[in-house]
Short mmCIF file of C-alpha atoms in Angstrom, two decimals:
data_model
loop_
_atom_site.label_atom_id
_atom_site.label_comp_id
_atom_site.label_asym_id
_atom_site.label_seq_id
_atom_site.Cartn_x
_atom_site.Cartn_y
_atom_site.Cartn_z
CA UNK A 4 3.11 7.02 -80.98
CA UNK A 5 1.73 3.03 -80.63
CA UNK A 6 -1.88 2.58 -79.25
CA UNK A 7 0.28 0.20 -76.40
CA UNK A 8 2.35 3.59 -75.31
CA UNK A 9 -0.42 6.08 -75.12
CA UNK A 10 -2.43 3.47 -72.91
CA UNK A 11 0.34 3.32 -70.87
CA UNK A 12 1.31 6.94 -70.39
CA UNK A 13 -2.47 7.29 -69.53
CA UNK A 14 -2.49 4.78 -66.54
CA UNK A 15 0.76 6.34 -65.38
CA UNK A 16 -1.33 9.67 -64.98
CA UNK A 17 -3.84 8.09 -63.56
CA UNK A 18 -1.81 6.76 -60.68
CA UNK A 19 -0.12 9.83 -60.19
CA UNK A 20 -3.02 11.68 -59.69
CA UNK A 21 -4.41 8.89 -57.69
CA UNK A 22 -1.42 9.12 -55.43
CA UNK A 23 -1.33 12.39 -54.94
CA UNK A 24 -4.67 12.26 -54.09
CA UNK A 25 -4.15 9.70 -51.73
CA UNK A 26 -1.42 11.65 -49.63
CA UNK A 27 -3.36 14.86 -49.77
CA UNK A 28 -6.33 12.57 -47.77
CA UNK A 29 -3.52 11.33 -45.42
CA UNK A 30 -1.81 14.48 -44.77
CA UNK A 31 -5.33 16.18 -43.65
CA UNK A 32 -6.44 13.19 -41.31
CA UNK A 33 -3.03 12.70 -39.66
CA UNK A 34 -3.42 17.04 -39.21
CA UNK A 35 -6.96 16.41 -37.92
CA UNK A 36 -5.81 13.80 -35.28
CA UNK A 37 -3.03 16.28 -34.28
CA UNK A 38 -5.23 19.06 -33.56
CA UNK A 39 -8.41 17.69 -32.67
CA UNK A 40 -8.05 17.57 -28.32
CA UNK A 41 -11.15 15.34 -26.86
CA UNK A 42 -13.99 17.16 -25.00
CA UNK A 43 -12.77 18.39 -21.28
CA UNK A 44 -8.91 18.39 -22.49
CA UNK A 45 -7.47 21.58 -21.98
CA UNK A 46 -4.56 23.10 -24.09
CA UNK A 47 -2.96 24.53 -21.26
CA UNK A 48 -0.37 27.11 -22.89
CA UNK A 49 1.68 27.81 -18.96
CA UNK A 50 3.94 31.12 -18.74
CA UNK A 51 5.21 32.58 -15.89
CA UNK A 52 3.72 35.48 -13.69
CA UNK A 53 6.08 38.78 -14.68
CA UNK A 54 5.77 39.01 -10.89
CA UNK A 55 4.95 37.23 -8.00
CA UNK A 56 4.91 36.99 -3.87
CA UNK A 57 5.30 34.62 -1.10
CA UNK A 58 4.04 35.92 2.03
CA UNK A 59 4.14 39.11 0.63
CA UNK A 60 8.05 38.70 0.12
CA UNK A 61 9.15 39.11 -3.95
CA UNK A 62 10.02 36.65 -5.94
CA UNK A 63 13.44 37.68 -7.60
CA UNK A 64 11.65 36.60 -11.28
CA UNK A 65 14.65 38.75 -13.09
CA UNK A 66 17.08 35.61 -12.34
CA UNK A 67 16.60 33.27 -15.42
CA UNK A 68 17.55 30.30 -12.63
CA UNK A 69 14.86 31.43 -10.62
CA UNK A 70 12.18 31.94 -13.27
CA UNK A 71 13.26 28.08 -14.75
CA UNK A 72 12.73 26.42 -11.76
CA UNK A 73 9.03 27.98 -10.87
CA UNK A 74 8.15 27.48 -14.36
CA UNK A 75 9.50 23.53 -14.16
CA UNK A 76 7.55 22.90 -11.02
CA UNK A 77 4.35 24.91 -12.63
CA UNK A 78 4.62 22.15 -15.69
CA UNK A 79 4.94 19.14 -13.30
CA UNK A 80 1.82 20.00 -11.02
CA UNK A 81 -0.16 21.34 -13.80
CA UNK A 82 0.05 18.45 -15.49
CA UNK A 83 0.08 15.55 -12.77
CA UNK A 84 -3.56 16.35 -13.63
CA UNK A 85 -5.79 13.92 -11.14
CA UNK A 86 -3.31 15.03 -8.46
CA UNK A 87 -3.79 18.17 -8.53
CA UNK A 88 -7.41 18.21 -9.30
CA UNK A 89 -7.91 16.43 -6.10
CA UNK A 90 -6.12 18.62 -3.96
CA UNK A 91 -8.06 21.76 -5.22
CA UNK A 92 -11.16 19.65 -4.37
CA UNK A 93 -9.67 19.15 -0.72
CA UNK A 94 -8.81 22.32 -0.46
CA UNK A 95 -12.71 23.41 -0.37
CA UNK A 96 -13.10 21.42 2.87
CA UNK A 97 -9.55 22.28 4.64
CA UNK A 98 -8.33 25.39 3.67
CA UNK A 99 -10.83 27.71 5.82
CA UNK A 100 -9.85 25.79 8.82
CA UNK A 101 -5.97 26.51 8.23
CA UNK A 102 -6.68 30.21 7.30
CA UNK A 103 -8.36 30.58 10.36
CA UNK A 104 -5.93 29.44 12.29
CA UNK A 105 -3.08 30.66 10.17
CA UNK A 106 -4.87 34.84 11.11
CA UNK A 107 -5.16 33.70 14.42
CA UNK A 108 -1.46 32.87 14.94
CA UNK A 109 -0.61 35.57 12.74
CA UNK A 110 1.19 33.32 10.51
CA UNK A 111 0.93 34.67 6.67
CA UNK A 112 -1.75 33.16 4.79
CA UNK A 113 0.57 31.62 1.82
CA UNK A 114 2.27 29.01 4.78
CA UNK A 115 -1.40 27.19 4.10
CA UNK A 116 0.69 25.85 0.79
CA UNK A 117 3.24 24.45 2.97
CA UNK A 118 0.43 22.14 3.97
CA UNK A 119 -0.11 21.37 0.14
CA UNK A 120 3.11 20.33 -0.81
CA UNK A 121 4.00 18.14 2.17
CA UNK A 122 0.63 16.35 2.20
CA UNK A 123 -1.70 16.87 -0.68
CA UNK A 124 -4.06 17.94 2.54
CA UNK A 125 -4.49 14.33 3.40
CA UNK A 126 -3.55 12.72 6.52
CA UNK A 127 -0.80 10.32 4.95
CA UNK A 128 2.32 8.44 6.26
CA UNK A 129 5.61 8.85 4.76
CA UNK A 130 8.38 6.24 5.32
CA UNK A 131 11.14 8.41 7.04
CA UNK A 132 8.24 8.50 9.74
CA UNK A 133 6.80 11.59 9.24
CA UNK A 134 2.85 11.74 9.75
CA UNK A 135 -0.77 13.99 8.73
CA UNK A 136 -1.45 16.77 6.86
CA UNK A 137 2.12 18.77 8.49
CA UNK A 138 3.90 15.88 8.32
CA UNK A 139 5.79 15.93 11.69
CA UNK A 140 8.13 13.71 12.91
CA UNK A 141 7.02 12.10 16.37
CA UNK A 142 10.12 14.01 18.37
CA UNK A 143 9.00 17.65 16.72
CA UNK A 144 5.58 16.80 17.06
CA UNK A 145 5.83 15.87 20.88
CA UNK A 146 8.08 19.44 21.11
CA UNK A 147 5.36 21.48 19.62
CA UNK A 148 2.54 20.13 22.26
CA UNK A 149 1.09 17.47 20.14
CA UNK A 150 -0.03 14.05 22.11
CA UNK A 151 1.36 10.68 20.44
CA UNK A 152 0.46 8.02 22.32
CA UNK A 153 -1.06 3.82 21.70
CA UNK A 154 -4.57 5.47 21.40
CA UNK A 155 -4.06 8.86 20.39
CA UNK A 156 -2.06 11.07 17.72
CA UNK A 157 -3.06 14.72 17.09
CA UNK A 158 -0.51 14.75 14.14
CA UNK A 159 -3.87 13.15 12.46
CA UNK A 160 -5.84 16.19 14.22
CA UNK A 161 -6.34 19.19 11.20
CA UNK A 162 -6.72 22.36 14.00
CA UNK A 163 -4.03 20.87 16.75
CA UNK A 164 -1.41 20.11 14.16
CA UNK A 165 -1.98 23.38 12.22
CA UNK A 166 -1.14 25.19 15.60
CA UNK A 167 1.58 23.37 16.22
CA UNK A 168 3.20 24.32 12.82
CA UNK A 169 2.53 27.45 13.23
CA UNK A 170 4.55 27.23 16.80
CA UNK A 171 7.33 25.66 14.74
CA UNK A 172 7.06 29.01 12.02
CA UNK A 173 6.75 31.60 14.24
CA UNK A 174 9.55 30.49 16.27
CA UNK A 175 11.91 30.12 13.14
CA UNK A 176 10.57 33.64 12.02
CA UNK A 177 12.42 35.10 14.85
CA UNK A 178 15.71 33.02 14.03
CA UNK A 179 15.90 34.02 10.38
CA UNK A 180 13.60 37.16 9.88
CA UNK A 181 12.21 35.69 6.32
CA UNK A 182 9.20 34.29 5.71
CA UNK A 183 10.90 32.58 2.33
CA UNK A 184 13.60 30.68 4.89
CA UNK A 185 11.26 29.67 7.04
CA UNK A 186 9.29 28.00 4.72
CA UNK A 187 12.89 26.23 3.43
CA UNK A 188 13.49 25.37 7.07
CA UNK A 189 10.17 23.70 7.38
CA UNK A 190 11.78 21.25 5.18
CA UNK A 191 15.88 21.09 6.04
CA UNK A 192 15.42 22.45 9.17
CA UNK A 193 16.78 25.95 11.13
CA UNK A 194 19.98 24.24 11.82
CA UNK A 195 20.08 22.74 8.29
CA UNK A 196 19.10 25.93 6.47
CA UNK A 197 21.51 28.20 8.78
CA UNK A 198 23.99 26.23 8.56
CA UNK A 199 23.75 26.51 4.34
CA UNK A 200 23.51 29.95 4.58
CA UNK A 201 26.71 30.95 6.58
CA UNK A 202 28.63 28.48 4.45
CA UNK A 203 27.52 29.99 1.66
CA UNK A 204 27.61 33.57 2.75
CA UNK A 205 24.36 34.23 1.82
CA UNK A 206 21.28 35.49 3.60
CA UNK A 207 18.55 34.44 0.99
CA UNK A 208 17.08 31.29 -0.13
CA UNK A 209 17.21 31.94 -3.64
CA UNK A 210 21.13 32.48 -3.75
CA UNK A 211 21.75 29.24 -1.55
CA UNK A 212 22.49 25.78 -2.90
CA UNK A 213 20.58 23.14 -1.46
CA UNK A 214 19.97 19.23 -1.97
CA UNK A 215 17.58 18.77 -4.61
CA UNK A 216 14.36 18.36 -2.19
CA UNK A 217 14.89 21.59 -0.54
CA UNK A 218 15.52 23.45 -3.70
CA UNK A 219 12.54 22.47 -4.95
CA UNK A 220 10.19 23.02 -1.89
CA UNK A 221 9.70 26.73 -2.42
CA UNK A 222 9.38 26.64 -5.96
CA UNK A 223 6.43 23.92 -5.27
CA UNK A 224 4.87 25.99 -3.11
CA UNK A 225 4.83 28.94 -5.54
CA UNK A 226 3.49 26.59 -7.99
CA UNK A 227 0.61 25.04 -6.16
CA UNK A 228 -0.19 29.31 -5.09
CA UNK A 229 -0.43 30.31 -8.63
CA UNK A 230 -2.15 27.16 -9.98
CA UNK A 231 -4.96 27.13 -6.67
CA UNK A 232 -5.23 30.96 -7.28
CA UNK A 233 -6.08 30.84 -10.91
CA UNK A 234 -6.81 27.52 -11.49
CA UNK A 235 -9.38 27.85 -15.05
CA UNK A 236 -6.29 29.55 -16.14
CA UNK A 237 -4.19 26.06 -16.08
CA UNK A 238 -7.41 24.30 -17.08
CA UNK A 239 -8.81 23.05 -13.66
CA UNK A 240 -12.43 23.75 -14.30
CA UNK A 241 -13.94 22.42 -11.10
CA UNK A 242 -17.62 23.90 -10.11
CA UNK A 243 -17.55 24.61 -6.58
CA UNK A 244 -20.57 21.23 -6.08
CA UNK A 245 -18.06 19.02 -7.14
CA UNK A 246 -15.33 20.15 -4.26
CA UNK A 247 -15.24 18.29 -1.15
CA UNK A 248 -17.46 20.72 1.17
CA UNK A 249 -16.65 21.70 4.87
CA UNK A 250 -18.83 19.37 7.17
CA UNK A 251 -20.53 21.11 10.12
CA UNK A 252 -20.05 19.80 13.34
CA UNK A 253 -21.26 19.08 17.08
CA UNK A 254 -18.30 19.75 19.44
CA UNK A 255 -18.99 16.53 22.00
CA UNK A 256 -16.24 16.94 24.67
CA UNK A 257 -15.08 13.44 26.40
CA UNK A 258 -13.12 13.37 29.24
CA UNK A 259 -13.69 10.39 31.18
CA UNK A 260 -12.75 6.87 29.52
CA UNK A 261 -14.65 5.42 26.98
CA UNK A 262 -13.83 1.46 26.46
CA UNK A 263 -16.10 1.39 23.66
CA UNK A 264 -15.78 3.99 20.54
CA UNK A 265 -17.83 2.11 18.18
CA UNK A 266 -20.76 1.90 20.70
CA UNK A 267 -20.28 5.58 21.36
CA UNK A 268 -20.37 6.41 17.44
CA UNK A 269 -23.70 4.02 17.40
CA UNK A 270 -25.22 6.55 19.70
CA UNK A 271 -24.85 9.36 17.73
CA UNK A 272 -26.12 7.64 14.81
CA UNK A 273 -22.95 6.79 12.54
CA UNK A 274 -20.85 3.69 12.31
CA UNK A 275 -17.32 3.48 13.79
CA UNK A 276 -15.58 4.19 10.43
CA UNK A 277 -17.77 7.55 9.96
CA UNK A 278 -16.63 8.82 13.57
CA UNK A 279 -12.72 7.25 12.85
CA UNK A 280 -13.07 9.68 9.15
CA UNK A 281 -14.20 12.46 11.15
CA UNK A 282 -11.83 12.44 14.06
CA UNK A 283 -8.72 10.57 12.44
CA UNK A 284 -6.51 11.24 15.34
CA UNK A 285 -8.30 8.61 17.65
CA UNK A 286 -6.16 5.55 17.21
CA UNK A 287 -7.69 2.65 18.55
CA UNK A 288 -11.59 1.67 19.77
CA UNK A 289 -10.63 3.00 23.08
CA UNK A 290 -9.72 6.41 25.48
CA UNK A 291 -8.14 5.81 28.41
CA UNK A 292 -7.93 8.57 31.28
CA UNK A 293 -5.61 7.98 34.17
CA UNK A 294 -6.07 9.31 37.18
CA UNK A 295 -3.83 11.91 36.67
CA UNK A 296 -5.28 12.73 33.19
CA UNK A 297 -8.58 13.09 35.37
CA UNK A 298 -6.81 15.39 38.26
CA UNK A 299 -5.59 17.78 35.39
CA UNK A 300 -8.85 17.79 33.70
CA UNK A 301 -7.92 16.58 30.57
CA UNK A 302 -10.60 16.87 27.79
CA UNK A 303 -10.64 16.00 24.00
CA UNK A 304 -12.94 17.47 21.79
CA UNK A 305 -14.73 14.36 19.50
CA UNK A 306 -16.24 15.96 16.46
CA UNK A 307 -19.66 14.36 15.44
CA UNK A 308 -21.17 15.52 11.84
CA UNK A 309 -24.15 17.39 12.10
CA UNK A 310 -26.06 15.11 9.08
CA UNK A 311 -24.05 11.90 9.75
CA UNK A 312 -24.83 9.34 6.50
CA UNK A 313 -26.88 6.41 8.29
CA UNK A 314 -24.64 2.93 8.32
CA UNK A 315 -25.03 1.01 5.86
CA UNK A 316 -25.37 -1.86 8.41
CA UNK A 317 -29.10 -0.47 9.56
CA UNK A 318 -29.83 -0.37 5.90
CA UNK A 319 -28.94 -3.96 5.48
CA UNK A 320 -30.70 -5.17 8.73
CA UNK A 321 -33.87 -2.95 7.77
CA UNK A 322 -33.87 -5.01 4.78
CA UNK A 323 -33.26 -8.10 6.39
CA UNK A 324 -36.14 -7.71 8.30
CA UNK A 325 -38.53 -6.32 5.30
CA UNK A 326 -37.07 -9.91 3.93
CA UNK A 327 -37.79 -12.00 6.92
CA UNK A 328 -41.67 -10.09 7.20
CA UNK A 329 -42.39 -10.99 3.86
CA UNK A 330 -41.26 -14.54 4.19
CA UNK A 331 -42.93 -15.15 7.35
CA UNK A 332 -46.13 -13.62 5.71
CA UNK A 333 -45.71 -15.99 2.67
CA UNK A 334 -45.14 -18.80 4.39
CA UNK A 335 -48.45 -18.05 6.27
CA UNK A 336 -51.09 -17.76 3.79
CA UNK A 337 -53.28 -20.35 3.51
CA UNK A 338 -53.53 -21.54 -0.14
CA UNK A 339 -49.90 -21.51 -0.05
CA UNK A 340 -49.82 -24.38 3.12
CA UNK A 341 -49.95 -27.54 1.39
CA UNK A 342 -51.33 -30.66 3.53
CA UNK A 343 -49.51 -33.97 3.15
CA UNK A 344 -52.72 -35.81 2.90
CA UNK A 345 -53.37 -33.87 0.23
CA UNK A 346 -49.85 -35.15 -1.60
CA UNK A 347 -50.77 -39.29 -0.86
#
């Protein structure tokens, strides 16, 4: 064999075993990237409960329809992460108020997830018209007892608006006897969701079909339960310091008119935006009683924080003033006063 052939059978091997080498390093760096999860990430691995309850009704889990559409909905909320991170931060602040309420009207505890779905427990505006943390319509609203007026709406109002849905649920209990199809009807309706049912020949919501919205809503609801219930499992590690606390609160009750809000909110020590976040049902800078509002009595109860933050308007005038002190002292002292004589 030539000197030439050897020398070139030799740099073949060479680059062989420099290639192979080569997509060994590759293959274990690519693998690294793939498996290596940032700090805080959380390899969620999401199964289904075996079995589960909705106001302490069963969850028919044997029906592989059934068991796909909880697990879809447990895969969308789990991870819409921020979403639902935020609502289990709200949930610190507003969910003893609704449970309260929810015992009082004995109303089962798991309707408080009705809440979560429709709003995300904030006091938003849809565009079909439907408004707060129950999302009512203005006509249901006004049926249920809640005031919507130029100056006031108690849809906005977290204790008056959870009464009033629990009016609506307690009175759609006694239509359909299921706490499952009331829940459904929160969202089609009782005429909607009876109507489906003798249609359909059925009498329970998981054997009914539905439009898509309303065969979803239960299934979101049984989501947001398991995921708020156990939420380390799905990898929501939020210390209880980071959720949004419950505020304490004076109960001021007002029930004479009051032309001036902001001025009020002044008094108490807090700007008119603190006393607007606190009591989001006052509309405008303004309550109005008429005279028969004042014959009846009429009262409203204006919440004022216990520890209100100070406005950051007094900060700014403080330091406006520290400003205008120092100036003034500046301008004052006398080897800084320089005589125009002194200049020619």
């Amino acid at each position: 064999m030539s000197n030439r052939l050897k020398t070139g059978l030799i740099l073949l091997t060479i680059a062989f075993l420099l290639g192979c080498i080569l997509v060994q390093m590759f293959t274990q760096t690519l693998k690294s990237e793939i498996t290596t999860l940032p700090d805080g990430y959380h390899n969620v691995l999401i199964r289904v409960p075996t079995t589960f309850e909705f106001c302490g009704e069963q969850v028919p889990l044997y029906d592989e329809e059934v068991k796909e559409s909880f697990d879809k909905e447990l895969y969308i909320n789990v991870f819409r992460h921020s979403s639902t991170s935020l609502i289990i931060k709200r949930s610190e602040k507003f969910f003893p108020i609704i449970e309260q309420i929810l015992r009082e009207e004995e109303v089962p505890e798991d309707m408080k997830y009705i809440a979560v779905i429709e709003s995300g427990l904030e006091n938003v505006r849809s565009f079909a018209g439907a408004d707060g943390y129950w999302q009512f319509m203005e006509e249901t609203a006004k049926e249920f007892d809640l005031e919507i007026s130029k100056e006031v709406d108690e849809r906005f109002h977290i204790e008056k608006s959870t009464r009033a849905a629990c009016k609506y649920l307690k009175r759609s209990y006694k239509k359909f006897g299921n706490w499952t199809l009331v829940a459904a009807s929160y969202n089609r309706g009782m005429g909607g969701m009876n109507a489906a049912l003798r249609n359909q020949n059925a009498i329970s919501y998981y054997d009914v079909a539905l439009n898509n919205e309303t065969a979803r809503y239960i299934y979101r609801a049984l989501a947001f339960k398991e995921i708020m219930q156990h939420p380390e499992k799905y990898g929501f590690v939020i210390p209880k310091e980071l959720r949004y606390p419950p505020v304490k609160y004076r109960k001021i009750p007002l029930d004479t008119t009051i032309n001036d809000i902001s001025a009020l909110a002044v008094k108490y020590g807090m700007s008119y935006k603190t006393l607007k976040y606190h009591n989001p049902w006052l509309l405008m800078n303004k309550l109005t009683f008429d005279k028969k509002d004042l014959k009846n009595k009429k009262e409203y109860i204006l919440l004022v924080p216990q520890n209100p933050p100070m406005p950051h308007s007094n900060v700014l005038a403080q330091e406006s003033l520290q400003m205008q002190k120092m100036l003034d002292s500046i301008l004052h002292e006398e080897d800084t006063v320089i005589d125009i004589q002194d200049v020619k």
